[in-house]
Short mmCIF file of N, CA and C in Angstrom, two decimals:
data_model
loop_
_atom_site.label_atom_id
_atom_site.label_comp_id
_atom_site.label_asym_id
_atom_site.label_seq_id
_atom_site.Cartn_x
_atom_site.Cartn_y
_atom_site.Cartn_z
N UNK A 59 0.89 -1.05 0.04
CA UNK A 59 0.14 -0.06 0.12
C UNK A 59 0.88 1.20 0.00
N UNK A 60 0.56 2.48 -0.67
CA UNK A 60 1.53 3.57 -0.76
C UNK A 60 1.26 4.24 0.59
N UNK A 61 2.61 5.03 0.82
CA UNK A 61 2.67 5.88 1.93
C UNK A 61 2.85 7.08 1.32
N UNK A 62 1.94 7.82 2.02
CA UNK A 62 1.93 9.69 1.97
C UNK A 62 2.41 10.32 2.88
N UNK A 63 2.72 11.63 2.66
CA UNK A 63 2.86 12.46 3.95
C UNK A 63 2.16 13.85 3.35
N UNK A 64 1.23 14.19 4.26
CA UNK A 64 0.39 15.37 4.13
C UNK A 64 0.89 16.45 4.96
N UNK A 65 0.84 17.75 4.56
CA UNK A 65 1.24 19.08 5.26
C UNK A 65 -0.03 19.74 5.61
N UNK A 66 -0.05 20.32 6.91
CA UNK A 66 -0.89 21.32 7.29
C UNK A 66 -0.28 22.31 7.77
N UNK A 67 -0.64 23.66 7.31
CA UNK A 67 -0.44 24.88 7.73
C UNK A 67 -1.23 25.24 9.25
N UNK A 68 -0.41 25.18 9.95
CA UNK A 68 -1.34 25.60 11.32
C UNK A 68 -1.28 26.94 11.86
N UNK A 69 -2.38 27.42 12.28
CA UNK A 69 -2.69 28.79 12.93
C UNK A 69 -1.72 28.86 14.14
N UNK A 70 -1.46 30.18 14.59
CA UNK A 70 -0.99 30.56 15.79
C UNK A 70 -1.67 29.85 16.93
N UNK A 71 -2.61 29.69 16.88
CA UNK A 71 -3.53 29.37 18.24
C UNK A 71 -3.46 27.64 18.40
N UNK A 72 -2.91 27.07 17.22
CA UNK A 72 -2.79 25.55 17.38
C UNK A 72 -1.21 25.37 18.07
N UNK A 73 -1.36 24.23 18.84
CA UNK A 73 0.03 23.86 19.34
C UNK A 73 0.42 22.66 19.10
N UNK A 74 1.46 22.14 19.58
CA UNK A 74 2.02 20.71 19.28
C UNK A 74 0.90 19.85 20.19
N UNK A 75 0.28 20.30 21.47
CA UNK A 75 -0.52 19.63 22.00
C UNK A 75 -1.76 19.36 21.22
N UNK A 76 -2.22 20.31 20.66
CA UNK A 76 -3.37 20.31 19.77
C UNK A 76 -3.08 19.19 18.53
N UNK A 77 -2.02 19.39 18.09
CA UNK A 77 -1.64 18.34 16.86
C UNK A 77 -1.59 16.87 17.53
N UNK A 78 -0.81 17.02 18.56
CA UNK A 78 -1.06 15.21 19.33
C UNK A 78 -2.46 14.76 19.33
N UNK A 79 -3.44 15.59 19.79
CA UNK A 79 -4.65 15.14 20.09
C UNK A 79 -5.28 14.80 18.58
N UNK A 80 -4.76 15.70 17.69
CA UNK A 80 -5.74 15.53 16.35
C UNK A 80 -4.92 13.99 15.73
N UNK A 81 -3.59 13.83 16.15
CA UNK A 81 -3.18 12.42 15.72
C UNK A 81 -3.93 11.43 16.43
N UNK A 82 -4.10 11.46 17.66
CA UNK A 82 -4.63 10.43 18.46
C UNK A 82 -6.11 10.55 17.77
N UNK A 83 -6.77 11.29 17.64
CA UNK A 83 -8.12 11.02 16.77
C UNK A 83 -8.14 10.53 15.68
N UNK A 84 -7.11 10.58 14.61
CA UNK A 84 -6.95 9.99 13.55
C UNK A 84 -6.87 8.55 13.72
N UNK A 85 -6.04 8.17 14.70
CA UNK A 85 -5.69 6.68 14.97
C UNK A 85 -6.83 5.88 15.56
N UNK A 86 -7.80 6.73 16.36
CA UNK A 86 -8.88 5.95 16.74
C UNK A 86 -9.91 5.38 15.49
N UNK A 87 -9.85 6.21 14.42
CA UNK A 87 -10.79 5.79 13.36
C UNK A 87 -10.03 5.55 11.88
N UNK A 88 -8.70 5.29 11.82
CA UNK A 88 -8.08 5.24 10.77
C UNK A 88 -8.38 4.27 9.91
N UNK A 89 -8.94 2.82 10.68
CA UNK A 89 -9.49 1.49 10.09
C UNK A 89 -10.65 1.56 9.23
N UNK A 90 -11.31 2.67 9.41
CA UNK A 90 -12.45 3.08 8.74
C UNK A 90 -12.30 3.48 7.40
N UNK A 91 -11.11 3.99 7.00
CA UNK A 91 -10.76 4.54 5.85
C UNK A 91 -9.56 3.58 5.16
N UNK A 92 -9.13 2.65 5.77
CA UNK A 92 -8.06 1.50 5.25
C UNK A 92 -6.54 2.33 5.44
N UNK A 93 -6.60 3.28 6.37
CA UNK A 93 -5.08 4.01 6.65
C UNK A 93 -4.42 3.38 7.86
N UNK A 94 -3.35 3.76 7.91
CA UNK A 94 -2.28 3.37 9.08
C UNK A 94 -1.52 4.70 9.18
N UNK A 95 -1.95 5.40 10.24
CA UNK A 95 -1.26 6.54 10.77
C UNK A 95 0.51 6.37 11.43
N UNK A 96 1.05 6.52 10.73
CA UNK A 96 2.39 6.07 10.95
C UNK A 96 3.14 6.87 11.76
N UNK A 97 3.30 8.20 11.73
CA UNK A 97 3.67 9.26 12.70
C UNK A 97 3.43 10.40 12.31
N UNK A 98 3.94 11.46 12.91
CA UNK A 98 3.45 12.87 12.66
C UNK A 98 4.74 13.79 13.09
N UNK A 99 4.88 14.98 12.48
CA UNK A 99 5.82 15.95 12.76
C UNK A 99 5.11 17.23 13.26
N UNK A 100 5.40 17.93 14.16
CA UNK A 100 4.75 19.35 14.48
C UNK A 100 5.97 20.26 14.71
N UNK A 101 5.86 21.45 14.01
CA UNK A 101 7.02 22.31 14.32
C UNK A 101 6.35 23.62 14.40
N UNK A 102 6.24 23.92 15.76
CA UNK A 102 5.32 25.19 16.25
C UNK A 102 6.00 26.39 15.55
N UNK A 103 7.11 26.65 15.67
CA UNK A 103 7.93 27.86 15.21
C UNK A 103 7.58 28.03 13.86
N UNK A 104 7.51 27.06 12.72
CA UNK A 104 7.09 27.31 11.59
C UNK A 104 5.84 27.12 11.00
N UNK A 105 5.05 26.81 12.14
CA UNK A 105 3.64 26.76 11.92
C UNK A 105 3.35 25.59 11.01
N UNK A 106 3.95 24.34 10.99
CA UNK A 106 3.40 23.34 10.15
C UNK A 106 3.41 21.92 10.90
N UNK A 107 2.63 20.96 10.34
CA UNK A 107 2.47 19.82 10.88
C UNK A 107 2.48 18.84 9.81
N UNK A 108 3.40 17.67 9.54
CA UNK A 108 3.14 16.67 8.74
C UNK A 108 2.74 15.33 9.19
N UNK A 109 1.93 14.70 8.59
CA UNK A 109 1.57 13.17 8.80
C UNK A 109 2.16 12.31 7.94
N UNK A 110 2.59 11.24 8.39
CA UNK A 110 3.01 10.14 7.44
C UNK A 110 1.78 8.77 7.51
N UNK A 111 1.33 8.65 6.41
CA UNK A 111 0.11 7.78 6.67
C UNK A 111 0.24 6.60 5.21
N UNK A 112 0.12 5.42 5.86
CA UNK A 112 -0.25 4.46 4.93
C UNK A 112 -1.49 4.55 4.46
N UNK A 113 -2.02 4.56 3.30
CA UNK A 113 -3.28 4.79 2.72
C UNK A 113 -3.43 4.17 1.26
N UNK A 114 -4.80 3.63 0.99
CA UNK A 114 -5.02 3.27 -0.25
C UNK A 114 -5.01 4.32 -1.30
N UNK A 115 -5.37 5.64 -1.03
CA UNK A 115 -5.30 6.80 -1.96
C UNK A 115 -5.30 8.16 -0.96
N UNK A 116 -5.13 9.30 -1.75
CA UNK A 116 -5.31 10.46 -1.09
C UNK A 116 -6.73 11.09 -0.47
N UNK A 117 -7.64 10.46 -1.40
CA UNK A 117 -8.97 10.93 -0.67
C UNK A 117 -9.30 10.19 0.56
N UNK A 118 -8.69 8.90 0.68
CA UNK A 118 -8.87 8.17 1.99
C UNK A 118 -8.23 9.12 3.21
N UNK A 119 -7.25 9.70 2.79
CA UNK A 119 -6.62 10.48 4.06
C UNK A 119 -7.38 11.76 4.40
N UNK A 120 -7.75 12.35 3.33
CA UNK A 120 -8.83 13.53 3.45
C UNK A 120 -9.81 13.19 4.04
N UNK A 121 -10.58 12.32 3.95
CA UNK A 121 -11.92 11.66 4.41
C UNK A 121 -11.50 11.51 6.01
N UNK A 122 -10.31 10.60 6.25
CA UNK A 122 -10.18 10.33 7.65
C UNK A 122 -9.84 11.53 8.58
N UNK A 123 -9.09 12.51 8.17
CA UNK A 123 -8.61 13.73 8.52
C UNK A 123 -9.94 14.47 9.10
N UNK A 124 -10.76 14.61 7.79
CA UNK A 124 -12.23 15.39 8.13
C UNK A 124 -12.96 15.00 9.01
N UNK A 125 -13.41 13.42 9.13
CA UNK A 125 -14.00 12.63 9.93
C UNK A 125 -13.45 12.87 11.28
N UNK A 126 -11.96 12.73 11.65
CA UNK A 126 -11.34 12.81 13.00
C UNK A 126 -11.36 13.82 13.45
N UNK A 127 -11.25 15.09 12.89
CA UNK A 127 -11.08 16.55 13.45
C UNK A 127 -11.39 17.67 12.77
N UNK A 128 -11.58 17.32 11.09
CA UNK A 128 -11.91 18.45 10.31
C UNK A 128 -10.86 19.26 9.70
N UNK A 129 -9.57 18.79 10.20
CA UNK A 129 -8.38 19.47 9.65
C UNK A 129 -7.74 18.82 8.47
N UNK A 130 -8.33 19.19 7.23
CA UNK A 130 -7.98 18.55 6.04
C UNK A 130 -6.66 19.21 5.54
N UNK A 131 -5.50 18.33 5.11
CA UNK A 131 -4.13 18.79 4.79
C UNK A 131 -4.38 19.55 3.51
N UNK A 132 -3.32 20.69 3.79
CA UNK A 132 -3.19 21.60 2.40
C UNK A 132 -2.53 20.76 1.11
N UNK A 133 -1.67 19.69 1.40
CA UNK A 133 -0.82 19.19 0.31
C UNK A 133 -0.84 17.58 0.67
N UNK A 134 -0.74 16.70 -0.05
CA UNK A 134 -0.67 15.17 0.36
C UNK A 134 0.20 14.80 -0.88
N UNK A 135 1.48 14.06 -0.74
CA UNK A 135 2.48 13.61 -1.93
C UNK A 135 2.65 12.18 -1.49
N UNK A 136 2.66 11.36 -2.47
CA UNK A 136 3.33 10.00 -2.02
C UNK A 136 4.72 10.05 -2.13
N UNK A 137 5.22 9.17 -1.24
CA UNK A 137 6.66 9.19 -0.58
C UNK A 137 7.17 7.83 -0.40
N UNK A 138 8.38 7.60 -0.30
CA UNK A 138 9.21 6.48 -0.23
C UNK A 138 9.65 6.55 1.53
N UNK A 139 9.28 5.43 2.28
CA UNK A 139 9.61 5.42 3.52
C UNK A 139 11.09 5.69 3.81
N UNK A 140 11.88 4.92 3.01
CA UNK A 140 13.25 5.13 3.10
C UNK A 140 13.78 6.37 3.05
N UNK A 141 13.23 7.06 1.99
CA UNK A 141 13.69 8.55 2.04
C UNK A 141 13.29 9.42 3.24
N UNK A 142 11.99 9.23 3.62
CA UNK A 142 11.36 10.08 4.62
C UNK A 142 12.38 9.71 5.76
N UNK A 143 12.55 8.56 6.20
CA UNK A 143 13.52 8.08 7.25
C UNK A 143 15.12 8.82 7.05
N UNK A 144 15.62 8.69 6.06
CA UNK A 144 16.96 9.09 5.66
C UNK A 144 16.91 10.99 6.05
N UNK A 145 15.79 11.47 5.65
CA UNK A 145 15.85 12.80 5.81
C UNK A 145 15.30 13.20 7.28
N UNK A 146 14.30 12.56 7.94
CA UNK A 146 13.56 13.00 9.08
C UNK A 146 13.86 11.98 10.17
N UNK A 147 14.64 11.03 10.11
CA UNK A 147 15.06 10.23 11.04
C UNK A 147 13.96 9.10 11.63
N UNK A 148 12.89 9.16 11.18
CA UNK A 148 11.89 8.29 11.69
C UNK A 148 10.79 8.22 10.77
N UNK A 149 10.21 7.02 10.91
CA UNK A 149 8.70 6.69 9.96
C UNK A 149 7.89 5.82 11.23
N UNK A 150 8.03 6.19 12.39
CA UNK A 150 7.16 5.84 13.25
C UNK A 150 7.19 6.58 14.45
N UNK A 151 6.09 6.72 15.25
CA UNK A 151 5.90 7.57 16.52
C UNK A 151 7.04 7.42 17.28
N UNK A 152 7.84 8.34 17.79
CA UNK A 152 8.73 7.93 18.82
C UNK A 152 8.25 7.63 20.15
N UNK A 153 9.10 6.85 21.07
CA UNK A 153 8.58 6.62 22.39
C UNK A 153 8.17 7.87 22.93
N UNK A 154 7.08 7.63 24.06
CA UNK A 154 6.69 8.89 24.64
C UNK A 154 7.83 9.45 25.45
N UNK A 155 8.06 10.87 25.31
CA UNK A 155 9.40 11.40 26.21
C UNK A 155 8.72 12.03 27.56
N UNK A 156 7.55 11.79 27.54
CA UNK A 156 7.06 12.54 28.98
C UNK A 156 5.90 11.53 29.48
N UNK A 157 5.46 11.54 30.58
CA UNK A 157 4.41 10.54 31.33
C UNK A 157 3.30 11.39 31.22
N UNK A 158 2.62 11.52 30.01
CA UNK A 158 1.49 12.31 29.66
C UNK A 158 0.71 11.07 28.81
N UNK A 159 -0.61 11.45 28.69
CA UNK A 159 -1.60 10.46 28.00
C UNK A 159 -1.26 10.79 26.44
N UNK A 160 -1.02 11.79 25.94
CA UNK A 160 -0.60 12.36 24.44
C UNK A 160 0.98 12.17 24.25
N UNK A 161 1.27 11.59 22.90
CA UNK A 161 2.84 11.50 22.57
C UNK A 161 3.14 13.02 22.16
N UNK A 162 3.41 13.78 22.61
CA UNK A 162 3.53 15.53 22.14
C UNK A 162 4.67 15.49 21.28
N UNK A 163 4.74 15.62 19.95
CA UNK A 163 6.18 15.64 19.24
C UNK A 163 6.00 17.18 18.54
N UNK A 164 7.09 18.01 19.10
CA UNK A 164 7.37 19.16 18.48
C UNK A 164 8.71 19.42 17.88
N UNK A 165 9.00 18.75 16.66
CA UNK A 165 10.33 18.92 16.00
C UNK A 165 10.61 20.12 15.32
N UNK A 166 11.90 20.33 15.36
CA UNK A 166 12.19 21.54 14.54
C UNK A 166 12.73 20.67 13.24
N UNK A 167 12.13 21.03 12.30
CA UNK A 167 12.44 20.32 10.95
C UNK A 167 13.49 20.92 10.29
N UNK A 168 13.85 20.60 9.16
CA UNK A 168 15.01 21.06 8.34
C UNK A 168 15.20 22.45 8.39
N UNK A 169 16.18 22.91 8.19
CA UNK A 169 16.60 24.44 7.96
C UNK A 169 16.95 25.15 9.11
N UNK A 170 17.15 26.63 9.07
CA UNK A 170 17.64 27.44 10.12
C UNK A 170 16.49 27.47 11.40
#
Protein backbone atom coordinates (compact mmCIF):
# COMPACT_ATOMS: atom_id res chain seq x y z
CA UNK A 1 0.00 0.00 0.00
CA UNK A 2 1.36 3.49 -0.80
CA UNK A 3 2.74 5.83 1.86
CA UNK A 4 1.84 9.51 1.82
CA UNK A 5 3.04 12.59 3.64
CA UNK A 6 0.60 15.40 4.12
CA UNK A 7 1.24 18.98 5.15
CA UNK A 8 -0.94 21.11 7.37
CA UNK A 9 -0.30 24.83 7.78
CA UNK A 10 -1.32 25.47 11.36
CA UNK A 11 -2.58 28.79 12.76
CA UNK A 12 -0.93 30.52 15.73
CA UNK A 13 -3.47 29.19 18.23
CA UNK A 14 -2.70 25.54 17.37
CA UNK A 15 0.10 24.02 19.46
CA UNK A 16 1.98 20.73 19.46
CA UNK A 17 -0.50 19.54 22.08
CA UNK A 18 -3.41 20.19 19.69
CA UNK A 19 -1.60 18.36 16.88
CA UNK A 20 -0.97 15.37 19.20
CA UNK A 21 -4.68 15.31 20.02
CA UNK A 22 -5.58 15.36 16.32
CA UNK A 23 -3.12 12.52 15.63
CA UNK A 24 -4.74 10.50 18.43
CA UNK A 25 -8.18 11.10 16.87
CA UNK A 26 -6.88 9.95 13.48
CA UNK A 27 -5.59 6.71 15.03
CA UNK A 28 -9.00 5.98 16.56
CA UNK A 29 -10.75 5.87 13.17
CA UNK A 30 -7.99 5.14 10.65
CA UNK A 31 -9.29 1.60 10.09
CA UNK A 32 -12.57 2.99 8.72
CA UNK A 33 -10.65 4.43 5.76
CA UNK A 34 -8.07 1.68 5.25
CA UNK A 35 -5.33 3.96 6.61
CA UNK A 36 -2.49 3.51 9.08
CA UNK A 37 -1.13 6.65 10.72
CA UNK A 38 2.59 5.92 11.03
CA UNK A 39 3.75 9.15 12.70
CA UNK A 40 3.53 12.91 12.55
CA UNK A 41 5.78 15.91 12.95
CA UNK A 42 4.84 19.30 14.36
CA UNK A 43 7.03 22.39 14.10
CA UNK A 44 5.33 25.12 16.14
CA UNK A 45 7.96 27.69 15.17
CA UNK A 46 7.31 27.22 11.44
CA UNK A 47 3.55 26.66 11.97
CA UNK A 48 3.51 23.33 10.11
CA UNK A 49 2.48 19.76 10.83
CA UNK A 50 3.09 16.70 8.69
CA UNK A 51 1.53 13.25 8.85
CA UNK A 52 3.01 10.06 7.43
CA UNK A 53 0.17 7.72 6.52
CA UNK A 54 -0.12 4.39 4.76
CA UNK A 55 -3.33 4.65 2.73
CA UNK A 56 -5.04 3.32 -0.37
CA UNK A 57 -5.18 6.83 -1.88
CA UNK A 58 -5.18 10.57 -1.12
CA UNK A 59 -8.95 10.76 -0.76
CA UNK A 60 -8.89 8.22 2.08
CA UNK A 61 -6.47 10.50 3.97
CA UNK A 62 -8.64 13.58 3.39
CA UNK A 63 -11.76 11.72 4.48
CA UNK A 64 -10.05 10.30 7.58
CA UNK A 65 -8.77 13.71 8.72
CA UNK A 66 -12.11 15.34 8.00
CA UNK A 67 -13.97 12.72 10.05
CA UNK A 68 -11.46 12.70 12.92
CA UNK A 69 -11.08 16.46 13.49
CA UNK A 70 -11.92 18.46 10.37
CA UNK A 71 -8.34 19.61 9.70
CA UNK A 72 -7.86 18.57 6.07
CA UNK A 73 -4.25 18.75 4.79
CA UNK A 74 -3.13 21.48 2.41
CA UNK A 75 -0.99 19.09 0.38
CA UNK A 76 -0.54 15.32 0.09
CA UNK A 77 2.32 13.61 -1.75
CA UNK A 78 3.26 9.97 -2.17
CA UNK A 79 6.66 9.19 -0.62
CA UNK A 80 9.13 6.35 -0.13
CA UNK A 81 9.53 5.35 3.53
CA UNK A 82 13.31 4.97 3.22
CA UNK A 83 13.69 8.51 1.88
CA UNK A 84 11.52 9.98 4.65
CA UNK A 85 13.54 8.11 7.27
CA UNK A 86 16.86 9.24 5.78
CA UNK A 87 15.79 12.91 5.88
CA UNK A 88 13.62 13.08 8.99
CA UNK A 89 15.06 10.27 11.07
CA UNK A 90 11.96 8.16 11.67
CA UNK A 91 8.85 6.70 10.09
CA UNK A 92 7.06 5.69 13.29
CA UNK A 93 5.97 7.54 16.40
CA UNK A 94 8.86 7.92 18.85
CA UNK A 95 8.57 6.57 22.37
CA UNK A 96 6.76 8.90 24.71
CA UNK A 97 9.26 11.34 26.17
CA UNK A 98 6.92 12.48 28.93
CA UNK A 99 4.56 10.67 31.24
CA UNK A 100 1.46 12.09 29.60
CA UNK A 101 -1.51 10.55 27.85
CA UNK A 102 -0.52 12.24 24.59
CA UNK A 103 2.73 11.65 22.74
CA UNK A 104 3.49 15.31 22.03
CA UNK A 105 6.01 15.75 19.22
CA UNK A 106 7.34 19.26 18.55
CA UNK A 107 10.28 18.75 16.19
CA UNK A 108 12.32 21.43 14.56
CA UNK A 109 12.36 20.31 10.94
CA UNK A 110 15.10 20.90 8.38
CA UNK A 111 16.44 24.39 7.91
CA UNK A 112 17.53 27.31 10.12
